[in-house]
Short mmCIF file of C-alpha atoms in Angstrom, two decimals:
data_model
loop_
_atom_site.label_atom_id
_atom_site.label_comp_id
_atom_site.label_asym_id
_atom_site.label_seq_id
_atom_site.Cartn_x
_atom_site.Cartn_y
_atom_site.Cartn_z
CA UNK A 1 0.00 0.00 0.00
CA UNK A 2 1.51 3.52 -0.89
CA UNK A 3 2.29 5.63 1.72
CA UNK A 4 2.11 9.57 1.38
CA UNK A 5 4.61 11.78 2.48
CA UNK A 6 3.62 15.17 3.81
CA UNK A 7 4.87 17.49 1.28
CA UNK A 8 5.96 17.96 -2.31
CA UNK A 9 9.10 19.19 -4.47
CA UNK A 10 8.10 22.89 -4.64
CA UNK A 11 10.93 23.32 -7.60
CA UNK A 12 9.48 20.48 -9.82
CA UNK A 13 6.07 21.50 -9.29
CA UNK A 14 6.98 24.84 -10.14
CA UNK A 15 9.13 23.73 -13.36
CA UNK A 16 6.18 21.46 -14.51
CA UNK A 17 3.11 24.48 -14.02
CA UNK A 18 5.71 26.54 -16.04
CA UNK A 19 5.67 24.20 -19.07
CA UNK A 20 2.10 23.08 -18.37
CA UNK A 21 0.38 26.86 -18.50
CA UNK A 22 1.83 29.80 -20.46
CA UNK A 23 -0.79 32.44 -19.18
CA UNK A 24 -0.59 31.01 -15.20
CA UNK A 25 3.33 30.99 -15.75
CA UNK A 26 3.08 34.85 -17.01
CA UNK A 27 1.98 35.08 -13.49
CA UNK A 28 4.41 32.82 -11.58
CA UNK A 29 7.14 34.56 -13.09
CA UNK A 30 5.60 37.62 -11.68
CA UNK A 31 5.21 36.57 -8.27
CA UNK A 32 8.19 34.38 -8.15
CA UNK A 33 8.70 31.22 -6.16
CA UNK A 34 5.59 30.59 -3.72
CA UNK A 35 7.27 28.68 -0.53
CA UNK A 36 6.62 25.30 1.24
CA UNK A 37 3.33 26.21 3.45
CA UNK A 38 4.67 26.38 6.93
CA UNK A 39 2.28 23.72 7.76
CA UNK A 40 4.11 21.20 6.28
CA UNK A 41 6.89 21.73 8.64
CA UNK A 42 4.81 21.28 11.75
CA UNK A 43 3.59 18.76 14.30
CA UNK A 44 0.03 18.18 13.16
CA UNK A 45 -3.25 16.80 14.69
CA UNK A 46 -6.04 16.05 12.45
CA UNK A 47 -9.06 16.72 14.97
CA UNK A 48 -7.14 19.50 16.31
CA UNK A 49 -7.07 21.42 12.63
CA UNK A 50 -10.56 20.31 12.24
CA UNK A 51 -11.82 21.97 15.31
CA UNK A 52 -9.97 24.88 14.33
CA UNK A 53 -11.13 24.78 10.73
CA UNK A 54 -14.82 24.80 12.42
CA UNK A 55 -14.09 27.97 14.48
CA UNK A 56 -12.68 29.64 11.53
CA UNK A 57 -15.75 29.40 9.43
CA UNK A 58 -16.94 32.45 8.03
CA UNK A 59 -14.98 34.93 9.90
CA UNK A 60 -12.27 37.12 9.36
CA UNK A 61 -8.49 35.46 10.26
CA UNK A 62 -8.16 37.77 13.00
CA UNK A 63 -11.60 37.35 14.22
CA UNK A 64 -11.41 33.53 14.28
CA UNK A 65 -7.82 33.81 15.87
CA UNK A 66 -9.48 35.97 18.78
CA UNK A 67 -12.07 33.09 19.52
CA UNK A 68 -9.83 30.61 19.22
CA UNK A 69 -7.37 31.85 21.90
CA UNK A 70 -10.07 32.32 24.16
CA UNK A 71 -11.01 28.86 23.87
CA UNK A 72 -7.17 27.18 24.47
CA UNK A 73 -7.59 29.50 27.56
CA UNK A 74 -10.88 28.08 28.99
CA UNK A 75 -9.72 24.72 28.16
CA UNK A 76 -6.42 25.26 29.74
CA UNK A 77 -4.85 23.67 26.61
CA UNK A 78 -3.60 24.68 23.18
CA UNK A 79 -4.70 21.33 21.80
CA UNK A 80 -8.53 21.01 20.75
CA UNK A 81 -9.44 17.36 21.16
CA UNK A 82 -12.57 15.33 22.95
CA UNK A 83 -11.07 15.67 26.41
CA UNK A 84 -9.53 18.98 26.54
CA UNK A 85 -13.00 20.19 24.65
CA UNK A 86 -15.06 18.48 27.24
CA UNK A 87 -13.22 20.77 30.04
CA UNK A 88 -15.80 23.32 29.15
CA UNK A 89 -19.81 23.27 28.60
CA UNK A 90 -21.31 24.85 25.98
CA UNK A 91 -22.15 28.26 27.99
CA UNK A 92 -18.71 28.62 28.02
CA UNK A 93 -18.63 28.12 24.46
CA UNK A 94 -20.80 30.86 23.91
CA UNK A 95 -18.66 33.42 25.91
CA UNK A 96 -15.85 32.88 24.00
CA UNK A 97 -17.45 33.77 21.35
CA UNK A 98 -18.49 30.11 19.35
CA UNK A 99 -21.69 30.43 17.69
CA UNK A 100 -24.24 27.64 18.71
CA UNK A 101 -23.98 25.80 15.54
CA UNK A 102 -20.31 25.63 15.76
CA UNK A 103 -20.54 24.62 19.73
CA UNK A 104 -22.43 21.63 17.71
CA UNK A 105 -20.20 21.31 15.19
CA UNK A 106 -17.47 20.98 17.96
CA UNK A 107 -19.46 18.41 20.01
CA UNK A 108 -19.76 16.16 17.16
CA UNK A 109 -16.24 16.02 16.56
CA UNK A 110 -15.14 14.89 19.89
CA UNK A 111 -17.92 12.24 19.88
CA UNK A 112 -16.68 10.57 16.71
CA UNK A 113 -13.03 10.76 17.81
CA UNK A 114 -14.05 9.36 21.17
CA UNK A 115 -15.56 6.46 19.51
CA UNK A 116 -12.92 5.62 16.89
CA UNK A 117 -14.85 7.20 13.73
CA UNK A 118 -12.08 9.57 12.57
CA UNK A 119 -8.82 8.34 10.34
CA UNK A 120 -5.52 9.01 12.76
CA UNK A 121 -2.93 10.77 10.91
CA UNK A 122 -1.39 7.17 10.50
CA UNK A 123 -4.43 6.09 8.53
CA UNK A 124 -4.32 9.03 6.31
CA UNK A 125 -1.02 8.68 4.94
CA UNK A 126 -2.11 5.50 3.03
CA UNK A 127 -5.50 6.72 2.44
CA UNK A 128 -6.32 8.63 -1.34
CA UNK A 129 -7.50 12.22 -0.76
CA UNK A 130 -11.01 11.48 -2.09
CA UNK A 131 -11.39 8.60 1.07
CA UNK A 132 -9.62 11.40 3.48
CA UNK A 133 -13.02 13.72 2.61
CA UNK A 134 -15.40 10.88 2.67
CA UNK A 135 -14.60 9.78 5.81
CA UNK A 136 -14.60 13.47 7.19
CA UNK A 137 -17.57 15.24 5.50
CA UNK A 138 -19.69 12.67 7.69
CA UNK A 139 -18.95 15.53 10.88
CA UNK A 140 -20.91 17.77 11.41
CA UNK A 141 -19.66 21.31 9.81
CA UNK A 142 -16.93 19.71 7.87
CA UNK A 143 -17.68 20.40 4.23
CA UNK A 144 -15.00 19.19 1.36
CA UNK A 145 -13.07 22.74 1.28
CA UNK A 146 -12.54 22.13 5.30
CA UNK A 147 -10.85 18.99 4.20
CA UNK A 148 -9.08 20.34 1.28
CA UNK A 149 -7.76 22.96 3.25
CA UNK A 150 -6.41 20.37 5.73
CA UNK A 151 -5.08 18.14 2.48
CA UNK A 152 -3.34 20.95 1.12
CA UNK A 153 -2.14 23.09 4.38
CA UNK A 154 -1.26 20.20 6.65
CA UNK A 155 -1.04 16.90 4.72
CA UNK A 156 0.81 18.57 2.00
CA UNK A 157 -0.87 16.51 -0.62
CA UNK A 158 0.18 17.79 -3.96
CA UNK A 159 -3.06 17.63 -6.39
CA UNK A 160 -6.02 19.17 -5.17
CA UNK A 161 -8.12 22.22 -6.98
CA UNK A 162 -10.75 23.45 -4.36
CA UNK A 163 -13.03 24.47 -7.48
CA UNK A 164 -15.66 25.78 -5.01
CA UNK A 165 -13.35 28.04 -3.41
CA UNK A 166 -13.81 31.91 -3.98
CA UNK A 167 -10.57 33.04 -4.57
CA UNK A 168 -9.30 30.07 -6.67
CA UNK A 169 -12.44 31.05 -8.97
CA UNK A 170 -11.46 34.56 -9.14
CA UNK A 171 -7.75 33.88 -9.72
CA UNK A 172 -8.88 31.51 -12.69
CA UNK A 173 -10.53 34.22 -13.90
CA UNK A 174 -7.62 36.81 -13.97
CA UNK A 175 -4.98 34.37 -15.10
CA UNK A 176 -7.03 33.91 -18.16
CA UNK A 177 -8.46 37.31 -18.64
CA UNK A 178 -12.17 36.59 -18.20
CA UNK A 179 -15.05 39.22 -17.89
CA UNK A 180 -16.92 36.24 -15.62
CA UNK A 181 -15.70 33.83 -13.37
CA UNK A 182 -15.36 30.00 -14.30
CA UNK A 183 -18.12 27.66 -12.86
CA UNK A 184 -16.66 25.13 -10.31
CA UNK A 185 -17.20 22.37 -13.14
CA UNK A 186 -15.65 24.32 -15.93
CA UNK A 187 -12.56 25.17 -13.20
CA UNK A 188 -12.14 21.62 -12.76
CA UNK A 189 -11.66 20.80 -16.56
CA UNK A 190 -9.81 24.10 -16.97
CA UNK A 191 -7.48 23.14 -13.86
CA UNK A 192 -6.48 19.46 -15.51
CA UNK A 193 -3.66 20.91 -17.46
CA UNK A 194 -2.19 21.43 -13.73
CA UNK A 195 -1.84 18.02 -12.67
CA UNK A 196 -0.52 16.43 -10.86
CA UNK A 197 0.34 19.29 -8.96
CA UNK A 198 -3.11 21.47 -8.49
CA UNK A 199 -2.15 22.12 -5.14
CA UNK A 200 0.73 24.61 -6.03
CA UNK A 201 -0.98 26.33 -8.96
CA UNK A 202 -4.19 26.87 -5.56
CA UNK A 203 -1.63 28.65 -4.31
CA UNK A 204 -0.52 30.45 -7.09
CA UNK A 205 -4.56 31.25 -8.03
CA UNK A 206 -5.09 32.71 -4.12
CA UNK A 207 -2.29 35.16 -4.69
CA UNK A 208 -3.12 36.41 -8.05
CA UNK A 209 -6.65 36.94 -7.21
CA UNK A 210 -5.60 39.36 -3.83
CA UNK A 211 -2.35 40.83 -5.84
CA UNK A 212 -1.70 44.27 -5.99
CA UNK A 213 1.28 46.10 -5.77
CA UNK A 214 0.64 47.10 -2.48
CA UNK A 215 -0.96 43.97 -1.26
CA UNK A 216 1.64 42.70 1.94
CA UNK A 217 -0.38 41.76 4.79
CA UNK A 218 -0.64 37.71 5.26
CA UNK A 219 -4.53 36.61 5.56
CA UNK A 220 -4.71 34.35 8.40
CA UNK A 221 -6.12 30.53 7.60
CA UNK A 222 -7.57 28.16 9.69
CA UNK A 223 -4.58 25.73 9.03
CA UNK A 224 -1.82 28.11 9.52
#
């Protein structure tokens, strides 16, 4: 069984997008080199990022970071799991700021890691991407792009195109000079060309859809 390594040759991804894509490599050359994403590098829980990804959802990066350090407080803990989670009720929730369906969202995540329903990072480095999201999505607030995000930003998998995504639409759009953005389908056949290495031109589509010359202040992420 294949196992997958956290993580991806940034330089041969780079080299192969160049040859693959003449308008997105206008861009790349542009921007130059996009690094490793720090996650890579770092110790990693999967139920940890997913509660995190949870609190995150639709708020701003500083925002989300705010309710999330008031949580690790009340917990006593920096690591969001089914017993440090269960150190607090869901009043306490509330003050720090977690909306109710997110306190639910939470809840249901400790109860499936307490009782063995969630992959361990073992399991996912022999599991496909597509069988990472299936056996996530199941959790309450976990969509696909929570899972993507995870793939790309933590699991360093190298192929993914979140087609839903906003910003990857928008970039899409700009790389190839388009008065309306692609639909998520017509992404998805537009984005073939970057396989196997999606998840570097992502990155490359995020930037060019925020760049401006005076664009310098890092948006925070959920997986960060």
């Amino acid at each position: 069984m294949p196992r997958f390594q956290r993580g991806f040759d940034i330089e041969q991804a780079q080299a192969y997008l160049a040859r693959a894509d003449r308008r997105l490599a206008t861009w790349m050359r542009r921007l130059g080199p996009l690094p490793a994403p720090e996650g890579w590098r770092k110790s990693f829980d999967p139920v940890d990022a997913l509660a995190r990804a949870i609190l995150f959802q639709q708020l701003s990066g500083k925002a989300a970071s705010t309710i999330v350090g008031r949580v690790e407080v009340a917990i006593g803990s920096q690591r969001l799991h089914a017993d440090t989670l269960a150190r607090i009720d869901d009043a306490g929730l509330r003050v720090c700021g977690v909306s109710g369906n997110k306190a639910l969202a939470l809840r249901d995540l400790a109860r499936r890691e307490a009782a063995g329903e969630l992959p361990t990072l073992r399991q996912m480095s022999v599991m496909g991407h597509e069988d990472i999201i299936n056996a996530l999505v199941p959790v309450r607030g976990i969509g696909r792009w929570t899972v993507e995000m995870m793939l790309m930003f933590r699991l360093g998998r190298p192929d993914i195109l979140p087609i839903d995504d906003l910003g990857i639409r928008k970039g899409a759009q700009r790389v190839d000079g388009l008065e309306q953005m692609l639909t998520p389908r017509a992404l998805a056949e537009r984005g073939e060309r970057w396989g196997p290495y999606r998840t570097y031109a992502s990155l490359y589509l995020w930037r060019i859809a925020d760049f401006s010359a005076d664009a310098k202040v890092k948006t925070n992420r959920s997986q960060d």
